[in-house]
C-alpha positions as a printed NumPy array, in Angstrom:
array([[ 17.791,  65.389, 112.213],
       [ 17.225,  68.7  , 110.427],
       [ 14.459,  69.337, 112.966],
       [ 16.962,  68.741, 115.792],
       [ 19.373,  71.153, 114.102],
       [ 16.643,  73.821, 114.056],
       [ 16.02 ,  73.28 , 117.799],
       [ 19.78 ,  73.324, 118.549],
       [ 20.349,  76.511, 116.624],
       [ 21.107,  79.694, 118.573],
       [ 18.013,  81.832, 118.376],
       [ 19.097,  84.421, 120.939],
       [ 19.59 ,  87.149, 118.291],
       [ 16.162,  86.635, 116.72 ],
       [ 13.172,  88.908, 117.476],
       [  9.804,  89.869, 115.968],
       [  9.489,  92.667, 113.513],
       [  6.004,  94.207, 113.011],
       [  5.939,  95.157, 109.383],
       [  2.907,  97.457, 109.253],
       [  3.994,  99.496, 112.292],
       [  7.735,  99.375, 111.363],
       [  8.595,  98.3  , 114.907],
       [ 10.585,  95.67 , 116.734],
       [  8.814,  93.809, 119.555],
       [ 11.891,  93.601, 121.832],
       [ 10.173,  93.481, 125.256],
       [  9.789,  89.672, 125.471],
       [  7.905,  89.876, 128.775],
       [  5.072,  91.796, 127.082],
       [  2.127,  89.863, 125.583],
       [  1.086,  90.48 , 121.989],
       [ -2.111,  92.011, 123.391],
       [ -0.06 ,  94.585, 125.337],
       [  1.792,  95.494, 122.084],
       [ -1.748,  95.861, 120.563],
       [ -0.943,  93.265, 117.896],
       [ -4.147,  92.016, 116.23 ],
       [ -4.861,  88.924, 114.112],
       [ -4.201,  90.742, 110.785],
       [ -0.697,  91.876, 111.857],
       [  2.255,  90.576, 109.789],
       [  5.032,  89.605, 112.18 ],
       [  8.427,  88.433, 110.903],
       [ 10.796,  86.401, 113.149],
       [ 14.309,  87.258, 112.072],
       [ 17.851,  88.055, 113.342],
       [ 18.496,  91.503, 114.778],
       [ 22.05 ,  91.552, 113.393],
       [ 22.444,  91.357, 109.562],
       [ 25.42 ,  91.786, 107.261],
       [ 26.032,  95.228, 105.632],
       [ 28.721,  96.29 , 103.17 ],
       [ 30.376,  99.222, 104.941],
       [ 32.432, 101.704, 102.947],
       [ 35.118, 103.41 , 105.086],
       [ 36.718, 106.843, 104.458],
       [ 39.836, 105.137, 103.001],
       [ 37.709, 103.42 , 100.313],
       [ 37.936,  99.933, 101.842],
       [ 34.683,  97.921, 102.006],
       [ 34.063,  95.734, 105.009],
       [ 31.304,  93.181, 105.314],
       [ 30.198,  92.971, 108.931],
       [ 27.135,  92.272, 111.017],
       [ 25.335,  95.407, 112.184],
       [ 22.491,  95.748, 114.586],
       [ 19.19 ,  96.438, 112.786],
       [ 17.098,  96.744, 115.917],
       [ 18.866,  99.43 , 118.013],
       [ 18.913, 103.135, 117.14 ],
       [ 21.571, 103.911, 114.56 ],
       [ 23.585, 105.725, 117.256],
       [ 24.082, 102.413, 119.11 ],
       [ 24.683, 100.558, 115.876],
       [ 27.525, 102.994, 115.077],
       [ 28.911, 102.496, 118.621],
       [ 29.002,  98.713, 117.994],
       [ 30.72 ,  99.12 , 114.636],
       [ 33.31 , 101.548, 116.024],
       [ 34.016,  99.228, 119.024],
       [ 34.688,  96.436, 116.569],
       [ 36.982,  98.583, 114.393],
       [ 38.857, 100.045, 117.331],
       [ 37.615, 103.68 , 116.829],
       [ 37.145, 105.659, 120.001],
       [ 34.503, 108.442, 120.328],
       [ 31.925, 106.939, 118.012],
       [ 29.58 , 109.873, 118.639],
       [ 31.611, 111.804, 116.039],
       [ 30.688, 109.313, 113.285],
       [ 27.475, 108.22 , 111.623],
       [ 26.193, 106.185, 108.656],
       [ 24.89 , 107.541, 105.385],
       [ 23.567, 106.211, 102.11 ],
       [ 26.354, 106.137,  99.557],
       [ 26.754, 108.286,  96.471],
       [ 26.768, 106.152,  93.29 ],
       [ 29.972, 106.403,  91.314],
       [ 29.931, 107.167,  87.554],
       [ 30.443, 103.653,  86.109],
       [ 31.459, 102.919,  82.566],
       [ 30.413,  99.725,  80.778],
       [ 33.919,  98.353,  80.67 ],
       [ 34.179,  98.692,  84.491],
       [ 31.476,  96.026,  84.946],
       [ 33.853,  93.05 ,  85.189],
       [ 35.99 ,  94.579,  87.927],
       [ 35.107,  92.832,  91.104],
       [ 35.761,  94.907,  94.247],
       [ 37.677,  93.653,  97.25 ],
       [ 35.396,  93.161, 100.233],
       [ 36.941,  92.246, 103.594],
       [ 34.646,  89.888, 105.4  ],
       [ 34.297,  90.287, 109.163],
       [ 30.873,  88.598, 109.548],
       [ 32.436,  85.744, 111.504],
       [ 33.391,  88.244, 114.207],
       [ 29.708,  89.035, 114.648],
       [ 29.864,  88.992, 118.383],
       [ 32.773,  91.377, 118.769],
       [ 30.703,  94.517, 119.034],
       [ 28.82 ,  93.182, 122.058],
       [ 31.807,  91.482, 123.711],
       [ 34.421,  94.223, 123.352],
       [ 34.005,  96.515, 126.371],
       [ 33.534, 100.19 , 125.685],
       [ 36.555, 101.727, 127.531],
       [ 38.254, 104.985, 126.885],
       [ 41.846, 103.519, 127.023],
       [ 41.493, 100.025, 125.537],
       [ 44.146,  97.344, 126.187],
       [ 46.333,  96.75 , 123.141],
       [ 48.051,  93.574, 122.079],
       [ 51.024,  94.231, 119.74 ],
       [ 49.643,  97.712, 119.177],
       [ 46.146,  96.55 , 118.162],
       [ 42.883,  95.585, 119.809],
       [ 43.097,  91.973, 121.003],
       [ 40.189,  90.68 , 118.877],
       [ 42.22 ,  91.472, 115.727],
       [ 45.097,  89.291, 116.969],
       [ 42.99 ,  86.133, 116.723],
       [ 44.173,  85.198, 113.183],
       [ 46.418,  86.355, 110.399],
       [ 43.347,  87.183, 108.317],
       [ 42.019,  89.62 , 111.022],
       [ 45.491,  91.033, 111.532],
       [ 45.607,  91.82 , 107.742],
       [ 42.208,  93.569, 108.001],
       [ 43.451,  95.683, 110.949],
       [ 46.438,  96.687, 108.855],
       [ 44.037,  97.8  , 106.069],
       [ 42.191,  99.916, 108.651],
       [ 45.266, 101.468, 110.323],
       [ 47.697, 102.034, 107.371],
       [ 47.119, 104.959, 105.022],
       [ 46.308, 104.094, 101.416],
       [ 48.79 , 104.991,  98.673],
       [ 47.975, 108.092,  96.617],
       [ 45.13 , 107.239,  94.221],
       [ 45.769, 107.17 ,  90.436],
       [ 44.58 , 110.45 ,  88.744],
       [ 41.905, 108.503,  86.769],
       [ 40.383, 107.239,  90.062],
       [ 40.203, 110.88 ,  91.351],
       [ 38.559, 111.921,  88.121],
       [ 35.931, 109.161,  88.315],
       [ 34.666, 110.327,  91.715],
       [ 31.751, 112.742,  92.182],
       [ 33.087, 116.271,  92.6  ],
       [ 30.796, 119.059,  93.888],
       [ 30.879, 122.135,  91.646],
       [ 29.1  , 124.511,  93.943],
       [ 28.008, 124.964,  97.528],
       [ 24.559, 123.631,  96.539],
       [ 26.196, 120.44 ,  95.251],
       [ 27.989, 120.165,  98.615],
       [ 24.609, 120.391, 100.361],
       [ 23.177, 117.282,  98.667],
       [ 25.424, 114.78 , 100.471],
       [ 23.947, 115.927, 103.818],
       [ 20.515, 114.698, 102.798],
       [ 21.87 , 111.113, 102.928],
       [ 22.619, 110.82 , 106.627],
       [ 20.678, 108.178, 108.501],
       [ 18.516, 109.206, 111.487],
       [ 20.464, 108.425, 114.661],
       [ 17.265, 107.902, 116.718],
       [ 15.716, 105.234, 114.504],
       [ 17.012, 101.71 , 113.653],
       [ 18.194, 100.508, 110.232],
       [ 15.019,  98.502, 109.597],
       [ 12.92 , 101.676, 110.102],
       [ 14.957, 103.452, 107.449],
       [ 14.44 , 100.803, 104.772],
       [ 17.988,  99.372, 104.984],
       [ 18.062,  95.67 , 104.103],
       [ 20.667,  92.922, 104.791],
       [ 23.733,  93.21 , 102.538],
       [ 22.983,  96.87 , 101.68 ],
       [ 25.795,  99.292, 101.145],
       [ 26.388, 102.069, 103.722],
       [ 29.162, 104.601, 104.356],
       [ 30.766, 105.248, 107.739],
       [ 31.989, 108.816, 107.967],
       [ 32.962, 111.448, 110.508],
       [ 29.831, 113.608, 110.723],
       [ 30.631, 116.056, 113.641],
       [ 33.935, 117.846, 113.076],
       [ 34.66 , 118.245, 116.706],
       [ 37.433, 115.726, 117.493],
       [ 37.831, 114.984, 121.156],
       [ 40.92 , 113.649, 122.957],
       [ 42.953, 112.386, 119.973],
       [ 45.667, 110.085, 121.216],
       [ 48.111, 108.695, 118.662],
       [ 48.656, 105.525, 120.739],
       [ 44.96 , 104.479, 121.053],
       [ 43.571, 106.197, 117.938],
       [ 45.581, 104.61 , 115.111],
       [ 42.451, 103.632, 113.179],
       [ 40.59 , 106.799, 114.048],
       [ 43.492, 109.075, 112.931],
       [ 44.096, 107.065, 109.772],
       [ 40.398, 107.177, 108.717],
       [ 40.149, 110.863, 109.604],
       [ 43.191, 111.587, 107.487],
       [ 41.647, 109.656, 104.545],
       [ 38.384, 111.572, 104.873],
       [ 40.234, 114.923, 105.004],
       [ 42.499, 113.905, 102.109],
       [ 39.55 , 113.008,  99.843],
       [ 37.744, 116.222, 100.832],
       [ 40.772, 118.122,  99.567],
       [ 41.32 , 116.009,  96.431],
       [ 37.604, 116.261,  95.439],
       [ 37.493, 119.994,  96.231],
       [ 34.867, 119.531,  98.903],
       [ 36.751, 122.132, 100.894],
       [ 38.562, 125.141,  99.365],
       [ 42.19 , 125.928,  99.898],
       [ 44.834, 128.153,  98.303],
       [ 47.321, 126.939,  95.775],
       [ 50.137, 127.09 ,  98.3  ],
       [ 48.095, 125.048, 100.766],
       [ 47.382, 122.437,  98.025],
       [ 51.107, 122.094,  97.346],
       [ 51.702, 121.536, 101.053],
       [ 48.85 , 118.966, 101.267],
       [ 50.44 , 117.202,  98.271],
       [ 53.849, 117.183,  99.931],
       [ 52.439, 115.761, 103.158],
       [ 50.535, 113.054, 101.353],
       [ 53.696, 112.183,  99.488],
       [ 55.679, 112.023, 102.683],
       [ 52.984, 110.041, 104.559],
       [ 52.819, 107.513, 101.721],
       [ 56.653, 107.157, 101.682],
       [ 57.049, 106.855, 105.458],
       [ 54.1  , 104.417, 105.915],
       [ 55.731, 101.993, 103.525],
       [ 58.953, 101.971, 105.492],
       [ 57.813, 102.59 , 109.095],
       [ 56.28 ,  99.626, 110.989],
       [ 52.76 , 100.422, 112.091],
       [ 52.269,  97.914, 114.909],
       [ 53.953,  99.663, 117.758],
       [ 54.526,  97.438, 120.814],
       [ 53.189,  99.086, 123.924],
       [ 55.962,  99.987, 126.351],
       [ 54.671, 100.121, 129.903],
       [ 57.525, 102.328, 131.203],
       [ 56.997, 104.885, 128.397],
       [ 53.208, 104.844, 129.069],
       [ 53.833, 105.625, 132.774],
       [ 56.198, 108.465, 131.816],
       [ 53.601, 109.833, 129.381],
       [ 50.897, 109.777, 132.087],
       [ 53.219, 111.461, 134.57 ],
       [ 54.095, 114.197, 132.029],
       [ 50.413, 114.742, 131.273],
       [ 49.507, 115.156, 134.989],
       [ 52.472, 117.499, 135.451],
       [ 51.264, 119.552, 132.482],
       [ 47.736, 119.838, 133.942],
       [ 49.256, 120.786, 137.322],
       [ 51.467, 123.488, 135.831],
       [ 48.54 , 124.925, 133.872],
       [ 46.529, 125.09 , 137.056],
       [ 49.18 , 126.966, 139.024],
       [ 49.374, 130.54 , 137.705],
       [ 53.059, 131.396, 138.233],
       [ 54.182, 134.98 , 138.467],
       [ 56.813, 134.304, 135.707],
       [ 54.145, 133.199, 133.223],
       [ 51.973, 136.25 , 134.161],
       [ 54.941, 138.481, 133.501],
       [ 55.505, 136.839, 130.114],
       [ 51.841, 137.268, 129.25 ],
       [ 52.044, 140.985, 130.226],
       [ 55.115, 141.384, 128.048],
       [ 53.339, 139.693, 125.16 ],
       [ 50.277, 141.879, 125.685],
       [ 52.282, 145.111, 125.536],
       [ 54.045, 143.939, 122.363],
       [ 50.607, 143.626, 120.755],
       [ 49.471, 147.016, 122.055],
       [ 51.987, 149.054, 120.128],
       [ 51.585, 148.321, 116.431],
       [ 50.694, 150.207, 113.336],
       [ 48.376, 147.944, 111.259],
       [ 46.812, 148.599, 107.857],
       [ 42.989, 148.3  , 107.724],
       [ 40.681, 147.892, 104.825],
       [ 36.86 , 147.851, 105.127],
       [ 35.433, 146.651, 101.792],
       [ 32.194, 148.374, 100.751],
       [ 30.453, 148.212,  97.472],
       [ 31.609, 150.637,  94.745],
       [ 34.702, 151.729,  96.743],
       [ 38.183, 151.915,  95.301],
       [ 39.937, 153.093,  98.48 ],
       [ 42.676, 150.809,  99.671],
       [ 44.263, 150.191, 103.093],
       [ 44.691, 152.915, 105.743],
       [ 47.306, 152.791, 108.49 ],
       [ 46.093, 153.131, 112.112],
       [ 47.582, 152.677, 115.523],
       [ 46.047, 149.538, 117.095],
       [ 45.603, 148.371, 120.626],
       [ 44.574, 144.818, 121.569],
       [ 42.828, 144.487, 124.971],
       [ 41.026, 141.442, 126.311],
       [ 38.856, 140.388, 123.344],
       [ 38.616, 143.781, 121.601],
       [ 40.778, 145.794, 119.257],
       [ 40.727, 149.639, 119.277],
       [ 42.286, 151.841, 116.622],
       [ 43.485, 155.442, 116.601],
       [ 44.774, 157.819, 113.938],
       [ 48.248, 157.794, 115.426],
       [ 50.288, 156.608, 118.434],
       [ 50.035, 160.103, 119.995],
       [ 46.231, 159.979, 119.955],
       [ 46.028, 156.561, 121.576],
       [ 45.613, 158.091, 125.072],
       [ 42.144, 159.422, 124.083],
       [ 38.991, 157.932, 122.566],
       [ 39.505, 155.394, 119.793],
       [ 38.029, 155.893, 116.265],
       [ 36.361, 152.544, 116.783],
       [ 36.473, 149.605, 119.185],
       [ 35.665, 146.2  , 117.673],
       [ 34.724, 143.321, 119.928],
       [ 36.   , 140.149, 118.284],
       [ 34.048, 137.642, 120.424],
       [ 31.95 , 135.564, 118.046],
       [ 33.591, 136.831, 114.858],
       [ 34.916, 134.716, 111.96 ],
       [ 38.693, 134.813, 111.534],
       [ 40.136, 133.655, 108.213],
       [ 43.716, 133.827, 106.909],
       [ 44.635, 135.247, 103.487],
       [ 48.348, 134.559, 103.194],
       [ 50.927, 134.113, 100.47 ],
       [ 54.318, 133.691, 102.003],
       [ 56.197, 133.971,  98.72 ],
       [ 54.511, 137.307,  97.934],
       [ 54.907, 138.439, 101.583],
       [ 51.142, 138.925, 101.861],
       [ 49.847, 138.572, 105.416],
       [ 46.123, 139.39 , 105.668],
       [ 43.653, 138.612, 108.459],
       [ 40.029, 138.639, 107.328],
       [ 37.545, 139.389, 110.129],
       [ 33.78 , 138.91 , 109.716],
       [ 32.193, 140.739, 112.61 ],
       [ 28.569, 140.001, 113.581],
       [ 26.268, 143.048, 113.276],
       [ 22.462, 143.351, 113.48 ],
       [ 22.212, 143.936, 109.692],
       [ 24.637, 141.1  , 108.769],
       [ 28.395, 140.672, 108.749],
       [ 30.87 , 143.552, 108.761],
       [ 34.023, 142.645, 106.84 ],
       [ 37.386, 144.023, 108.004],
       [ 40.856, 143.151, 106.664],
       [ 44.014, 143.655, 108.731],
       [ 47.296, 143.747, 106.83 ],
       [ 50.397, 142.824, 108.777],
       [ 53.998, 143.822, 107.811],
       [ 55.747, 140.556, 108.491],
       [ 55.469, 136.966, 109.689],
       [ 56.002, 137.63 , 113.376],
       [ 53.382, 140.388, 113.532],
       [ 50.923, 138.23 , 111.531],
       [ 51.435, 135.164, 113.803],
       [ 50.859, 137.242, 116.997],
       [ 47.781, 139.086, 115.645],
       [ 46.265, 136.002, 114.062],
       [ 46.665, 134.027, 117.333],
       [ 45.176, 136.911, 119.326],
       [ 42.185, 137.236, 116.898],
       [ 41.539, 133.515, 117.   ],
       [ 41.562, 133.426, 120.814],
       [ 39.418, 136.597, 121.025],
       [ 36.789, 135.08 , 118.656],
       [ 36.416, 132.268, 121.186],
       [ 36.12 , 134.747, 124.032],
       [ 39.672, 134.189, 125.321],
       [ 42.109, 137.006, 126.172],
       [ 45.896, 137.178, 125.582],
       [ 46.438, 135.94 , 129.074],
       [ 45.143, 132.501, 127.983],
       [ 47.685, 129.681, 128.371],
       [ 47.26 , 128.574, 124.739],
       [ 48.322, 131.962, 123.285],
       [ 52.016, 131.093, 122.76 ],
       [ 51.256, 127.628, 121.377],
       [ 48.767, 129.201, 118.917],
       [ 51.56 , 131.616, 117.712],
       [ 54.059, 128.671, 117.371],
       [ 51.555, 126.621, 115.425],
       [ 50.839, 129.511, 112.999],
       [ 54.597, 130.142, 112.543],
       [ 55.371, 126.437, 111.867],
       [ 52.589, 126.434, 109.31 ],
       [ 54.095, 129.508, 107.573],
       [ 57.536, 127.886, 107.651],
       [ 56.094, 124.912, 105.784],
       [ 54.897, 127.174, 102.958],
       [ 58.259, 128.745, 102.378],
       [ 59.967, 127.566,  99.223],
       [ 63.552, 126.449,  99.101],
       [ 64.462, 127.637,  95.601],
       [ 66.671, 125.238,  93.802],
       [ 66.603, 122.415,  96.39 ],
       [ 63.283, 121.107,  95.114],
       [ 64.689, 120.813,  91.545],
       [ 67.71 , 118.91 ,  92.776],
       [ 65.477, 116.457,  94.603],
       [ 63.188, 116.065,  91.542],
       [ 65.663, 114.019,  89.598],
       [ 65.807, 111.121,  92.129],
       [ 62.222, 111.224,  93.423],
       [ 59.58 , 109.15 ,  91.641],
       [ 56.351, 111.066,  92.077],
       [ 52.976, 111.379,  90.28 ],
       [ 51.876, 114.87 ,  91.258],
       [ 48.408, 114.431,  89.761],
       [ 47.731, 111.851,  92.474],
       [ 48.428, 114.419,  95.14 ],
       [ 46.37 , 117.438,  94.066],
       [ 42.816, 118.133,  93.002],
       [ 41.725, 117.918,  89.349],
       [ 41.698, 121.695,  88.823],
       [ 45.489, 121.582,  89.081],
       [ 45.603, 118.711,  86.584],
       [ 44.151, 121.074,  84.051],
       [ 46.201, 124.064,  85.184],
       [ 49.653, 122.517,  85.336],
       [ 51.611, 119.725,  83.658],
       [ 53.158, 117.096,  85.911],
       [ 56.684, 118.473,  85.28 ],
       [ 55.502, 121.9  ,  86.534],
       [ 53.866, 120.468,  89.647],
       [ 56.649, 118.086,  90.705],
       [ 59.272, 120.675,  91.685],
       [ 56.639, 122.73 ,  93.597],
       [ 55.459, 119.686,  95.593],
       [ 59.057, 118.539,  96.251],
       [ 59.89 , 122.061,  97.28 ],
       [ 57.228, 121.981,  99.997],
       [ 58.322, 118.366, 100.805],
       [ 61.741, 119.752, 101.93 ],
       [ 59.903, 121.385, 104.885],
       [ 58.042, 118.236, 106.029],
       [ 60.404, 115.323, 105.182],
       [ 61.852, 115.127, 108.743],
       [ 58.436, 114.513, 110.328],
       [ 57.595, 111.054, 111.723],
       [ 54.466, 109.336, 110.354],
       [ 52.371, 110.321, 113.33 ],
       [ 53.533, 113.947, 113.299],
       [ 52.91 , 114.161, 109.52 ],
       [ 49.361, 112.803, 109.867],
       [ 48.654, 115.228, 112.765],
       [ 50.124, 118.108, 110.859],
       [ 47.966, 117.293, 107.856],
       [ 44.87 , 117.273, 110.068],
       [ 45.918, 120.554, 111.804],
       [ 46.274, 122.376, 108.522],
       [ 42.978, 120.993, 107.297],
       [ 41.32 , 122.151, 110.474],
       [ 42.81 , 125.662, 110.009],
       [ 41.091, 126.142, 106.571],
       [ 38.398, 128.853, 106.622],
       [ 35.623, 126.423, 105.493],
       [ 36.654, 123.54 , 107.77 ],
       [ 33.807, 121.708, 109.518],
       [ 31.019, 123.267, 107.471],
       [ 28.111, 121.096, 106.459],
       [ 25.724, 122.747, 104.043],
       [ 21.871, 122.498, 103.593],
       [ 19.772, 124.436, 101.097],
       [ 17.035, 126.199, 103.083],
       [ 14.24 , 128.755, 102.639],
       [ 14.215, 131.393, 105.383],
       [ 10.768, 132.449, 106.681],
       [  9.677, 135.546, 104.831],
       [ 12.226, 135.081, 102.035],
       [ 11.38 , 134.18 ,  98.406],
       [ 14.695, 132.711,  97.442],
       [ 16.731, 129.598,  98.349],
       [ 19.749, 130.187, 100.529],
       [ 22.363, 127.951, 102.12 ],
       [ 22.747, 127.257, 105.817],
       [ 26.244, 126.237, 106.861],
       [ 26.388, 124.181, 110.076],
       [ 29.755, 124.354, 111.899],
       [ 30.939, 122.987, 115.244],
       [ 30.315, 126.351, 117.017],
       [ 28.028, 128.401, 114.757],
       [ 25.471, 128.555, 111.952],
       [ 26.114, 130.689, 108.869],
       [ 23.75 , 132.097, 106.239],
       [ 25.08 , 132.148, 102.686],
       [ 23.474, 134.262,  99.925],
       [ 23.63 , 132.191,  96.742],
       [ 23.443, 135.139,  94.453],
       [ 26.682, 136.561,  95.867],
       [ 28.136, 133.371,  97.346],
       [ 29.051, 135.232, 100.511],
       [ 28.38 , 134.715, 104.253],
       [ 25.741, 137.316, 105.207],
       [ 25.165, 136.38 , 108.792],
       [ 26.645, 134.187, 111.551],
       [ 24.844, 132.937, 114.675],
       [ 26.882, 131.255, 117.447],
       [ 25.517, 128.323, 119.53 ],
       [ 26.618, 129.998, 122.737],
       [ 24.175, 132.829, 122.01 ],
       [ 21.304, 130.371, 121.34 ],
       [ 18.476, 130.429, 123.882],
       [ 16.386, 127.556, 122.359],
       [ 15.574, 125.833, 119.154],
       [ 12.626, 123.702, 118.1  ],
       [ 11.152, 122.031, 115.1  ],
       [  7.583, 122.211, 113.867],
       [  7.405, 118.637, 112.531],
       [  4.06 , 119.258, 110.733],
       [  5.299, 122.07 , 108.516],
       [  8.948, 120.844, 108.701],
       [ 10.341, 124.207, 109.929],
       [ 13.212, 124.801, 112.243],
       [ 12.874, 127.884, 114.596],
       [ 15.772, 129.253, 116.635],
       [ 15.818, 131.959, 119.254],
       [ 19.072, 133.798, 120.076],
       [ 19.956, 136.312, 122.716],
       [ 19.104, 139.968, 121.907],
       [ 15.611, 139.083, 120.671],
       [ 16.906, 137.485, 117.453],
       [ 14.547, 134.825, 116.001],
       [ 15.094, 132.91 , 112.783],
       [ 13.025, 130.187, 111.119],
       [ 13.659, 128.197, 107.945],
       [ 12.402, 125.101, 106.086],
       [ 14.986, 122.625, 104.755],
       [ 15.051, 121.752, 101.045],
       [ 17.973, 119.339, 100.444],
       [ 17.773, 117.403, 103.765],
       [ 15.115, 116.442, 106.222],
       [ 14.771, 118.994, 109.007],
       [ 15.518, 116.082, 111.391],
       [ 19.051, 116.02 , 109.952],
       [ 19.567, 119.755, 110.687],
       [ 18.057, 119.318, 114.154],
       [ 20.472, 116.464, 114.811],
       [ 23.472, 118.466, 113.616],
       [ 22.643, 121.418, 115.937],
       [ 21.877, 119.21 , 118.949],
       [ 24.877, 116.964, 118.158],
       [ 27.34 , 119.86 , 118.183],
       [ 25.841, 121.166, 121.455],
       [ 26.322, 117.611, 122.777],
       [ 29.944, 117.523, 121.596],
       [ 30.65 , 120.752, 123.495],
       [ 29.53 , 119.11 , 126.778],
       [ 32.19 , 116.385, 126.703],
       [ 34.953, 116.687, 129.265],
       [ 37.343, 114.411, 131.12 ],
       [ 36.211, 115.724, 134.487],
       [ 32.61 , 114.593, 133.913],
       [ 33.289, 111.068, 132.772],
       [ 34.798, 109.05 , 129.98 ],
       [ 31.484, 107.206, 129.635],
       [ 29.302, 108.478, 126.755],
       [ 26.105, 110.141, 127.963],
       [ 23.866, 108.435, 125.401],
       [ 20.645, 109.694, 127.014],
       [ 21.791, 113.339, 126.653],
       [ 22.659, 112.808, 122.977],
       [ 19.173, 111.453, 122.275],
       [ 17.561, 114.227, 124.281],
       [ 19.404, 116.895, 122.228],
       [ 19.056, 115.183, 118.812],
       [ 16.053, 112.878, 118.982],
       [ 13.238, 115.348, 118.293],
       [  9.568, 114.634, 119.002],
       [  9.973, 110.86 , 118.816],
       [ 12.621, 110.777, 121.571],
       [ 10.706, 113.21 , 123.794]])
């Protein structure tokens, strides 16, 4: 009977793995001779899907069946389909960082949510851009109470972690430390078996490309929750730098999100009439953007003139200088700013005209101290020129910051997003305003552990009783937000941080004798001098003519417009990882609704696969 059981068993998932050549023999119509398999070959007949323990950004561990025979890119697509995460191209798998474990922690068994029974989900769930929802969740989670509970774990934010849990996690102390994590990404073009991953191994699923496309709060509950958790941990573990004011605001938002998610039901029933209204409003919005009305043109012209007539203080830091800010008359035109000694001289030639296209724009703001600075890093042949603009007040800062951000992307003040950019900056400034005594009044009846909401440097700097009123003060500005709005606001503020989206790799530039850091961002590469810790050069992808990798000497070479050539070898990550980052970000920029909602997998592999794919 056991023989009959073996015959009856479903063998459809099994295939041959050729151990010496590290290759699956998946073309069943081919003979072994065609595969060039000889008598001494060791072939193993085994399932293509095996269980893995998958750590999610929110710290939950899922046990599920992953495909070990497809390229990792397709394996991630299968996992994301199962978990209800759209746009899987933004995520990838990496080898986990081991936690510091103490002897007494040994007995603590961790909770693992088992989804291995739903092994077929990834292949049976269709890949559609707007999936059907049942009671607000993908239908395959509605099969049982157990699966519904797992979906809740995926889609509901975790409570603030105890301070001792934060302290136990690995925390990067320098930009070089931050670079080491990026050596752990798996190769998207090769399968798990080829990368020495075994059944029941531990892997992390994380957002790798910080270019988030088409976020929709209705269909992206799990995606937004996991993105929030990844952003929250990046802030708590000081993976990304922010000011003290911003940290208090992040703390207040976490506190609010935790409070609201306990009281607000997550499973929102889909309302067909509301959906239709939403779709109609979206198409109306698109239609209105398309029609350039004379009224909106007039408004833009008014806005443009208001920016033309301003005195702004300028500071150009140079080594060994003690000179401060100088006041000049500024004009903003298209994507350039020109400045003159005075308003009267603005008819003639400017002292200097600065083209902001391709520059870095970073805020340096302290609302309480009425400090409104805009830091501009302007690309120049010899490196980056640093210029600070000092604004007099909030309104001026919001307008100039919005204009500089748009200009850096090559957009003028006539762009339809100009006003919304100003509004977004102003609402962010409003959140940082303190309300004086209100926070202290609220402190008495609010139970809050502030050390769960801020990074460890503030644990050392302030006692809980000093932090609590400051966090509750910032909380007064956000406590009216719905859960979805609070999550989206948290993500917006995270995305506005100067270092957002930077993934670091330690490299050695050709012709240089010292190690430097390459920062890879969604739209540019930056070169960081470790001795100073400063950005010395920026190269934008839209100025890139071509890039290639010399796989033999493991060197990446890039050619930019204007006869600029750079080459470097990678020290903390394989050059395939850097190649995949650059190609991946270029792929992300090609996505658009007009083209298709279907993922162009072939293009992704063409841009990221390297010599094996070609």
